[in-house]
mmCIF file of C-alpha atoms in Angstrom:
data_model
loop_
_atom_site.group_PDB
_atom_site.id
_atom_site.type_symbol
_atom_site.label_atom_id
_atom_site.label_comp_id
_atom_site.label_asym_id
_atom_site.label_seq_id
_atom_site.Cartn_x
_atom_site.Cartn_y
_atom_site.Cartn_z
ATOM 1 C CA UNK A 112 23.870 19.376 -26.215
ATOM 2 C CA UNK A 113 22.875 22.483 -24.140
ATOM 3 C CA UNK A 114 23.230 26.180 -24.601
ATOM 4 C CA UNK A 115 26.526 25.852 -23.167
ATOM 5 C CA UNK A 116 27.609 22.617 -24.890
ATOM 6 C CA UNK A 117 27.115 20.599 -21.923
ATOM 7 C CA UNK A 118 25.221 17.423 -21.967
ATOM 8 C CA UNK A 119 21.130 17.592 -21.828
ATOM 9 C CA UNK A 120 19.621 16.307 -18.393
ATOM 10 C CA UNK A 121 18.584 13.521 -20.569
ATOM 11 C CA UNK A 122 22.044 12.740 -21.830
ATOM 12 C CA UNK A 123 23.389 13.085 -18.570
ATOM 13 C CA UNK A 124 21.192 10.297 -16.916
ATOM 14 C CA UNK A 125 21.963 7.758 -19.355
ATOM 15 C CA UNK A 126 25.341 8.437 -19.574
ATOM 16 C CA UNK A 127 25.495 7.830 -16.000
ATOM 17 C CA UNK A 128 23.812 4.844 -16.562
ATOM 18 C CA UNK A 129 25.568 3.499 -19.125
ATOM 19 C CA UNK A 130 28.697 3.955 -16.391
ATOM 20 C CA UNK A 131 27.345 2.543 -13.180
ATOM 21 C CA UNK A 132 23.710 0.657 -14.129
ATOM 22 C CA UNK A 133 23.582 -0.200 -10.574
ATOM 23 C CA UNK A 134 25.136 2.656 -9.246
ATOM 24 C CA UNK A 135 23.416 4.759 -6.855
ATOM 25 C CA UNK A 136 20.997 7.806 -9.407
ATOM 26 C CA UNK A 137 18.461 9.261 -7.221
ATOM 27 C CA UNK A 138 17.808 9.273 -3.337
ATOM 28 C CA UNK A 139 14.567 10.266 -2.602
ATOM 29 C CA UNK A 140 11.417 9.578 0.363
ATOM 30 C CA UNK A 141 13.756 7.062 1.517
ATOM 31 C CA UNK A 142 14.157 5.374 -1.373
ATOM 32 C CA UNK A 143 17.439 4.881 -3.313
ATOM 33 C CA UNK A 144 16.935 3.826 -6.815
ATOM 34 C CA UNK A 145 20.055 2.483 -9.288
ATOM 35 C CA UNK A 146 20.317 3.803 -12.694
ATOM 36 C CA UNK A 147 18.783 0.914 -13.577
ATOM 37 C CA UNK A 148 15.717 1.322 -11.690
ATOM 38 C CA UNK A 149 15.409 4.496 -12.245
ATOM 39 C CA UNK A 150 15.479 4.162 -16.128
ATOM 40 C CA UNK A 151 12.905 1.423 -15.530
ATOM 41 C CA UNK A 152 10.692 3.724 -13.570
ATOM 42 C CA UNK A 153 11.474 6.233 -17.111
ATOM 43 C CA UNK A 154 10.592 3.775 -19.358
ATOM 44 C CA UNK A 155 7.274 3.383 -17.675
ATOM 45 C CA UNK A 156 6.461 6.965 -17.980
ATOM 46 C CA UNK A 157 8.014 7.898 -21.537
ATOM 47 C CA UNK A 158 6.414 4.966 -23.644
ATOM 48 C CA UNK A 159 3.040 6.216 -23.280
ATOM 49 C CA UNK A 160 4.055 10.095 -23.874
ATOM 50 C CA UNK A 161 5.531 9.135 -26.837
ATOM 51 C CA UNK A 162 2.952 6.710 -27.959
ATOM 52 C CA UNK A 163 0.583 9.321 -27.609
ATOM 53 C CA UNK A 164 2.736 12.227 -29.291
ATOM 54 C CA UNK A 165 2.510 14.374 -25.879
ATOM 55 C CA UNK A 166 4.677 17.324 -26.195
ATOM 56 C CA UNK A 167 3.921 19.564 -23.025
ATOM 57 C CA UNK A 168 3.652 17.414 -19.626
ATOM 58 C CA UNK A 169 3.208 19.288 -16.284
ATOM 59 C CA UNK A 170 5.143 17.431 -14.053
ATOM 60 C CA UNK A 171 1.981 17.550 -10.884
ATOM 61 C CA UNK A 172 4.365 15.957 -8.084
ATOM 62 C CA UNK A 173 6.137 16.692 -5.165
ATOM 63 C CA UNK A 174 10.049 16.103 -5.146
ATOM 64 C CA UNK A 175 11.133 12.951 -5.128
ATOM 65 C CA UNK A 176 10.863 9.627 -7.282
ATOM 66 C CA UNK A 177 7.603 10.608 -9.560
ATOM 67 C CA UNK A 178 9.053 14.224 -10.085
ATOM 68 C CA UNK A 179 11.969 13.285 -11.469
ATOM 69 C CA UNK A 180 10.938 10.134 -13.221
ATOM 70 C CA UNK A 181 8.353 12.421 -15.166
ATOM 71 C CA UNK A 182 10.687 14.983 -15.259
ATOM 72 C CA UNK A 183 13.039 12.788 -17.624
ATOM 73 C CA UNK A 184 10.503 10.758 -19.283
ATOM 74 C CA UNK A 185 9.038 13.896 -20.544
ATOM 75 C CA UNK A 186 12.562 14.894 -21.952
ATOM 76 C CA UNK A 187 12.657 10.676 -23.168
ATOM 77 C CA UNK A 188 9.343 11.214 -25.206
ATOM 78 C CA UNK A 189 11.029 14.544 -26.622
ATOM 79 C CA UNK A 190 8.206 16.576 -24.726
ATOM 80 C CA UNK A 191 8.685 19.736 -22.275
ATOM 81 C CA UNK A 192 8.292 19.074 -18.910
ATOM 82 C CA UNK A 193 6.553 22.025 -16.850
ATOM 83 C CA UNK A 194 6.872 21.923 -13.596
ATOM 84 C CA UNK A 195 3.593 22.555 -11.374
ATOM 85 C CA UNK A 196 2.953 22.778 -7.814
ATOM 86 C CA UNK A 197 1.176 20.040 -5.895
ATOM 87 C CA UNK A 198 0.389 22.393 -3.203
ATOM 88 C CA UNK A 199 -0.601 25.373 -5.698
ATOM 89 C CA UNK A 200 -3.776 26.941 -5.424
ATOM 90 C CA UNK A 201 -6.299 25.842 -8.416
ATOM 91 C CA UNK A 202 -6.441 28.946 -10.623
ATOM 92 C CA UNK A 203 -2.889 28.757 -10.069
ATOM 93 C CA UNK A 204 -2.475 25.454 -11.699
ATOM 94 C CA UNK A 205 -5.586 26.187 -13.950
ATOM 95 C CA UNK A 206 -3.211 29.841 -15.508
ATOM 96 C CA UNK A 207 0.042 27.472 -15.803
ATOM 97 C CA UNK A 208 -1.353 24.390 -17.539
ATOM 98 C CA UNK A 209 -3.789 27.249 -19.662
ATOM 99 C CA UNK A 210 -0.506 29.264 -20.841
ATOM 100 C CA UNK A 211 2.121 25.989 -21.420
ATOM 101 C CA UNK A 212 -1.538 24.316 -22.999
ATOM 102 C CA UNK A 213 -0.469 21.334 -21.227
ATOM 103 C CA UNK A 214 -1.352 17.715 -23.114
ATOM 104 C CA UNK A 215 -0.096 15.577 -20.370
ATOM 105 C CA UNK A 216 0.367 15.397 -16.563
ATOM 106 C CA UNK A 217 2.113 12.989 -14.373
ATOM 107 C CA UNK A 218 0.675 13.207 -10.544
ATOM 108 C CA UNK A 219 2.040 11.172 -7.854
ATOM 109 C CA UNK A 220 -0.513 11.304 -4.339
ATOM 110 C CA UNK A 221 0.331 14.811 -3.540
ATOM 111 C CA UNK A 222 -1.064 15.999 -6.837
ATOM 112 C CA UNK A 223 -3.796 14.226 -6.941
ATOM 113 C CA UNK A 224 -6.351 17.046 -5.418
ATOM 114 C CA UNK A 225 -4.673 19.266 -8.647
ATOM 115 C CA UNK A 226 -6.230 16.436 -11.127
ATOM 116 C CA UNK A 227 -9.655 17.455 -11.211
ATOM 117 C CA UNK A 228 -8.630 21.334 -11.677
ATOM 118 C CA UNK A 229 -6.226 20.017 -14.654
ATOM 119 C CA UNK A 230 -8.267 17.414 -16.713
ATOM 120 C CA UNK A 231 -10.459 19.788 -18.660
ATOM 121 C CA UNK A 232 -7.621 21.796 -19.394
ATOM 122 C CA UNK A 233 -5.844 19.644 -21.326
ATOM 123 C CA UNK A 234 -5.088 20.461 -25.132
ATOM 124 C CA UNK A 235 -6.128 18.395 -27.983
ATOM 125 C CA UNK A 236 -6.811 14.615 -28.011
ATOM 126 C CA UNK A 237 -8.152 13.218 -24.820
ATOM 127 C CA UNK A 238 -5.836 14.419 -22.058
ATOM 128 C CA UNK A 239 -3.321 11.940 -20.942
ATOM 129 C CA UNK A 240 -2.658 11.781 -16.951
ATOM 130 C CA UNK A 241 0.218 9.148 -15.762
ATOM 131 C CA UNK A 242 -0.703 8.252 -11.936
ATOM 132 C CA UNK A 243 2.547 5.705 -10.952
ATOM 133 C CA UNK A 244 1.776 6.028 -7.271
ATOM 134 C CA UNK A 245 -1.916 6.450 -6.939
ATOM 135 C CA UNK A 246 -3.608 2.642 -6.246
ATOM 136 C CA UNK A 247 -6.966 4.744 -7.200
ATOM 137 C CA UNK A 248 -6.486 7.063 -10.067
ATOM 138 C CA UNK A 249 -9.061 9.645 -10.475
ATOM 139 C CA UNK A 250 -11.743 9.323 -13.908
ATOM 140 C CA UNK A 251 -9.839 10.346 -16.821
ATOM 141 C CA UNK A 252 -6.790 8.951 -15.657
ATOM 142 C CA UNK A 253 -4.478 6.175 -16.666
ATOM 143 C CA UNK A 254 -1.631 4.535 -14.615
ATOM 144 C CA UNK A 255 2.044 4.162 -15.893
ATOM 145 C CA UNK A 256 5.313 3.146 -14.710
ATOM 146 C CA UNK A 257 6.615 -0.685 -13.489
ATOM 147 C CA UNK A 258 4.710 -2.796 -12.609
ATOM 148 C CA UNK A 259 4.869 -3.227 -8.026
ATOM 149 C CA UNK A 260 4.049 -6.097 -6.466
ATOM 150 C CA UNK A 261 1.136 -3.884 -4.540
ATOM 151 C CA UNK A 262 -0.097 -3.298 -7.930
ATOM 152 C CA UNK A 263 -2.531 -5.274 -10.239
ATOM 153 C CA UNK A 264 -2.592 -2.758 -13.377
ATOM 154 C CA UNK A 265 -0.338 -3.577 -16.195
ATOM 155 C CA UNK A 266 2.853 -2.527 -16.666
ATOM 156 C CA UNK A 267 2.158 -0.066 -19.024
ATOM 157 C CA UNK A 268 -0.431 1.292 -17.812
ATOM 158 C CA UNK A 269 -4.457 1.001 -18.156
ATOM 159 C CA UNK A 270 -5.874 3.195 -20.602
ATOM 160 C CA UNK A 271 -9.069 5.420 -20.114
ATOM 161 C CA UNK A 272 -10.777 8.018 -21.758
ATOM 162 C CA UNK A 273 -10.947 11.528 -19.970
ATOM 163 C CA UNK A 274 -14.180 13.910 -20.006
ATOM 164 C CA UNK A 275 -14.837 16.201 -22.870
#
């Protein structure tokens, strides 16, 4: 429960969910996505934050389906999600991902510049970064989420080593 006893974004979602699976959850880039989807889209993102014991993901995306599908997967793995500006300049994203000492980022295409400023930042084990939309994702990066039809990686994404 939250501060004020309400439900946890988290909670929220998946109460919705369990209400209206295929129910209308998030409009976004032209894209409406059920509960369903949405949670699949979750799913994609959370197993490999858990997996990997990440507990502060910058969310590197603009708004719309990656955002908020990091956004709650973060929550999902029991992580903080920290918000960061695709259009930011790079010391700016460099002094947020330095002071929340970031372990994980999910990007979508509009963060992708931000990677390279972001991957030696990363705290402890080899950084994980979560690129659903990117068909390219830079060195050091692994992809995550459903698998699309336009895609050839695995569902759950292809794991790679970042640079120390």
């Amino acid at each position: 429960m939250g501060a004020d006893g309400g439900p946890l974004l988290d909670q929220w979602f998946d109460r919705g969910r369990s209400l209206a699976p295929e129910g209308p959850a998030l409009c976004a880039g032209g894209r409406t996505l059920t509960y369903d989807a949405l949670d699949r889209e979750v799913s994609g993102l959370a197993g490999p934050l858990a997996a990997d014991g990440r507990r502060r993901v910058g969310i590197l995306a603009a708004r719309g389906v990656t955002a908020c599908a990091g956004f709650l997967a973060a929550l999902r793995a029991g992580a903080c999600a920290v918000p960061l500006a695709p259009d930011a300049p790079p010391d700016r994203l460099a002094a947020v991902a330095a002071a929340a000492r970031l372990d994980a980022v999910v990007a979508d295409a509009s963060g992708a510049a931000g990677l390279s400023t972001l991957l030696p930042l990363l705290w402890g084990r080899a950084g994980a970064v979560l690129t659903p939309d990117l068909p390219d994702p830079p060195r050091g990066a692994r992809t995550a989420g459903p698998a699309r039809p336009d895609r050839s990686t695995h569902p759950h994404g292809t794991p790679t080593t970042s640079p120390t």
